[in-house]
Amino acid sequence: MTGTCEDCAYNVYDDEMDEYVCEAYLDEDEFYRLMQTGKSCPYYRSGDDYELVRHQN
């Protein structure tokens, strides 16, 4: 549950908004609590496809 939005697999570029957005499913209450607490995102998923392979070596 660590990491930043920049390297999260749910952080994708939206052409219409011309910015990166989080595509993890959060309802308004979850999003508000996450922003207020400043804790790491429980939905964080590494965007590094080779992370598991490096861990196995």
CSV table of N, CA and C in Angstrom, one decimal:
chain,number,residue,atom,x,y,z
A,1,MET,N,0.8,-1.2,0.0
A,1,MET,CA,0.0,0.0,0.0
A,1,MET,C,0.9,1.3,0.0
A,2,THR,N,2.0,1.2,-0.6
A,2,THR,CA,2.8,2.4,-0.7
A,2,THR,C,3.0,2.7,-2.2
A,3,GLY,N,3.5,3.9,-2.4
A,3,GLY,CA,3.7,4.3,-3.8
A,3,GLY,C,3.1,5.7,-4.0
A,4,THR,N,3.3,6.2,-5.2
A,4,THR,CA,2.7,7.5,-5.5
A,4,THR,C,1.8,7.3,-6.7
A,5,CYS,N,1.0,8.3,-6.9
A,5,CYS,CA,0.0,8.3,-8.0
A,5,CYS,C,0.8,8.2,-9.4
A,6,GLU,N,1.9,8.8,-9.4
A,6,GLU,CA,2.7,8.9,-10.7
A,6,GLU,C,3.0,7.5,-11.2
A,7,ASP,N,3.3,6.5,-10.3
A,7,ASP,CA,3.7,5.2,-10.8
A,7,ASP,C,2.6,4.1,-10.5
A,8,CYS,N,1.4,4.6,-10.3
A,8,CYS,CA,0.3,3.7,-10.1
A,8,CYS,C,-0.3,3.3,-11.4
A,9,ALA,N,-0.7,2.0,-11.5
A,9,ALA,CA,-1.3,1.5,-12.8
A,9,ALA,C,-2.7,2.1,-13.1
A,10,TYR,N,-3.3,2.7,-12.0
A,10,TYR,CA,-4.6,3.3,-12.2
A,10,TYR,C,-4.5,4.8,-12.7
A,11,ASN,N,-3.4,5.3,-12.7
A,11,ASN,CA,-3.1,6.7,-13.1
A,11,ASN,C,-3.0,6.7,-14.6
A,12,VAL,N,-4.0,7.2,-15.3
A,12,VAL,CA,-4.0,7.2,-16.8
A,12,VAL,C,-4.2,8.6,-17.3
A,13,TYR,N,-3.7,8.9,-18.5
A,13,TYR,CA,-3.9,10.2,-19.1
A,13,TYR,C,-5.2,10.3,-19.8
A,14,ASP,N,-5.9,11.3,-19.5
A,14,ASP,CA,-7.2,11.6,-20.1
A,14,ASP,C,-7.1,12.7,-21.1
A,15,ASP,N,-7.3,12.4,-22.4
A,15,ASP,CA,-7.1,13.3,-23.5
A,15,ASP,C,-8.1,14.5,-23.4
A,16,GLU,N,-9.3,14.2,-23.0
A,16,GLU,CA,-10.3,15.3,-22.9
A,16,GLU,C,-10.0,16.3,-21.9
A,17,MET,N,-9.5,15.8,-20.7
A,17,MET,CA,-9.2,16.7,-19.6
A,17,MET,C,-7.8,17.2,-19.7
A,18,ASP,N,-7.0,16.6,-20.5
A,18,ASP,CA,-5.6,17.0,-20.7
A,18,ASP,C,-4.8,16.9,-19.4
A,19,GLU,N,-5.1,15.8,-18.7
A,19,GLU,CA,-4.3,15.6,-17.4
A,19,GLU,C,-4.5,14.1,-17.0
A,20,TYR,N,-3.6,13.7,-16.0
A,20,TYR,CA,-3.7,12.4,-15.5
A,20,TYR,C,-4.8,12.3,-14.5
A,21,VAL,N,-5.5,11.2,-14.5
A,21,VAL,CA,-6.6,10.9,-13.5
A,21,VAL,C,-6.5,9.5,-13.0
A,22,CYS,N,-7.0,9.3,-11.8
A,22,CYS,CA,-7.0,8.0,-11.2
A,22,CYS,C,-8.3,7.2,-11.6
A,23,GLU,N,-8.1,6.0,-12.2
A,23,GLU,CA,-9.3,5.2,-12.6
A,23,GLU,C,-9.6,4.1,-11.6
A,24,ALA,N,-9.1,4.2,-10.4
A,24,ALA,CA,-9.5,3.2,-9.3
A,24,ALA,C,-10.9,3.6,-8.9
A,25,TYR,N,-11.7,2.6,-8.6
A,25,TYR,CA,-13.1,2.9,-8.3
A,25,TYR,C,-13.1,3.3,-6.8
A,26,LEU,N,-13.5,4.6,-6.6
A,26,LEU,CA,-13.6,5.2,-5.3
A,26,LEU,C,-15.0,5.9,-5.3
A,27,ASP,N,-15.8,5.7,-4.3
A,27,ASP,CA,-17.0,6.5,-4.2
A,27,ASP,C,-16.6,7.8,-3.5
A,28,GLU,N,-17.5,8.8,-3.4
A,28,GLU,CA,-17.2,10.1,-2.9
A,28,GLU,C,-16.7,10.1,-1.5
A,29,ASP,N,-17.3,9.2,-0.7
A,29,ASP,CA,-16.9,9.1,0.7
A,29,ASP,C,-15.5,8.6,0.9
A,30,GLU,N,-15.2,7.5,0.1
A,30,GLU,CA,-13.8,7.0,0.2
A,30,GLU,C,-12.8,8.0,-0.3
A,31,PHE,N,-13.1,8.7,-1.4
A,31,PHE,CA,-12.1,9.7,-1.9
A,31,PHE,C,-11.9,10.8,-0.9
A,32,TYR,N,-13.0,11.3,-0.3
A,32,TYR,CA,-12.9,12.3,0.7
A,32,TYR,C,-12.0,11.9,1.9
A,33,ARG,N,-12.3,10.7,2.4
A,33,ARG,CA,-11.5,10.2,3.6
A,33,ARG,C,-10.0,10.0,3.2
A,34,LEU,N,-9.8,9.5,2.0
A,34,LEU,CA,-8.4,9.3,1.6
A,34,LEU,C,-7.7,10.7,1.5
A,35,MET,N,-8.3,11.7,1.0
A,35,MET,CA,-7.7,13.0,0.9
A,35,MET,C,-7.5,13.7,2.2
A,36,GLN,N,-8.4,13.4,3.2
A,36,GLN,CA,-8.3,14.1,4.5
A,36,GLN,C,-7.3,13.4,5.4
A,37,THR,N,-7.1,12.1,5.3
A,37,THR,CA,-6.2,11.4,6.1
A,37,THR,C,-4.8,11.5,5.7
A,38,GLY,N,-4.6,11.5,4.3
A,38,GLY,CA,-3.2,11.6,3.8
A,38,GLY,C,-2.5,10.3,3.8
A,39,LYS,N,-3.3,9.2,4.1
A,39,LYS,CA,-2.7,7.8,4.1
A,39,LYS,C,-2.4,7.4,2.7
A,40,SER,N,-1.7,6.3,2.6
A,40,SER,CA,-1.4,5.7,1.3
A,40,SER,C,-2.7,5.1,0.7
A,41,CYS,N,-2.9,5.1,-0.5
A,41,CYS,CA,-4.1,4.6,-1.2
A,41,CYS,C,-4.1,3.1,-1.1
A,42,PRO,N,-5.3,2.5,-0.6
A,42,PRO,CA,-5.4,1.1,-0.5
A,42,PRO,C,-5.6,0.4,-1.9
A,43,TYR,N,-5.8,1.2,-2.9
A,43,TYR,CA,-6.0,0.7,-4.3
A,43,TYR,C,-4.8,0.8,-5.1
A,44,TYR,N,-3.7,1.2,-4.6
A,44,TYR,CA,-2.4,1.4,-5.3
A,44,TYR,C,-2.0,0.0,-5.9
A,45,ARG,N,-1.7,0.1,-7.2
A,45,ARG,CA,-1.2,-1.1,-7.9
A,45,ARG,C,0.0,-0.6,-8.8
A,46,SER,N,1.1,-1.3,-8.6
A,46,SER,CA,2.3,-0.9,-9.3
A,46,SER,C,2.1,-1.0,-10.8
A,47,GLY,N,2.5,0.0,-11.6
A,47,GLY,CA,2.4,0.0,-13.0
A,47,GLY,C,3.6,-0.7,-13.7
A,48,ASP,N,4.5,-1.2,-12.8
A,48,ASP,CA,5.7,-1.9,-13.3
A,48,ASP,C,5.4,-3.4,-13.6
A,49,ASP,N,5.3,-3.7,-14.9
A,49,ASP,CA,5.0,-5.1,-15.3
A,49,ASP,C,6.0,-6.1,-14.9
A,50,TYR,N,7.3,-5.6,-14.7
A,50,TYR,CA,8.4,-6.6,-14.4
A,50,TYR,C,8.7,-6.7,-12.9
A,51,GLU,N,7.9,-6.0,-12.1
A,51,GLU,CA,8.2,-6.0,-10.6
A,51,GLU,C,8.2,-7.4,-10.1
A,52,LEU,N,7.3,-8.2,-10.4
A,52,LEU,CA,7.2,-9.6,-9.9
A,52,LEU,C,8.3,-10.4,-10.4
A,53,VAL,N,8.7,-10.3,-11.7
A,53,VAL,CA,9.8,-11.1,-12.2
A,53,VAL,C,11.1,-10.7,-11.5
A,54,ARG,N,11.4,-9.5,-11.2
A,54,ARG,CA,12.6,-9.1,-10.5
A,54,ARG,C,12.6,-9.6,-9.1
A,55,HIS,N,11.4,-9.7,-8.5
A,55,HIS,CA,11.3,-10.2,-7.1
A,55,HIS,C,11.6,-11.7,-7.1
A,56,GLN,N,11.3,-12.5,-8.1
A,56,GLN,CA,11.5,-13.9,-8.2
A,56,GLN,C,13.0,-14.3,-8.4
A,57,ASN,N,13.7,-13.4,-9.0
A,57,ASN,CA,15.2,-13.7,-9.2
A,57,ASN,C,16.0,-13.6,-8.0
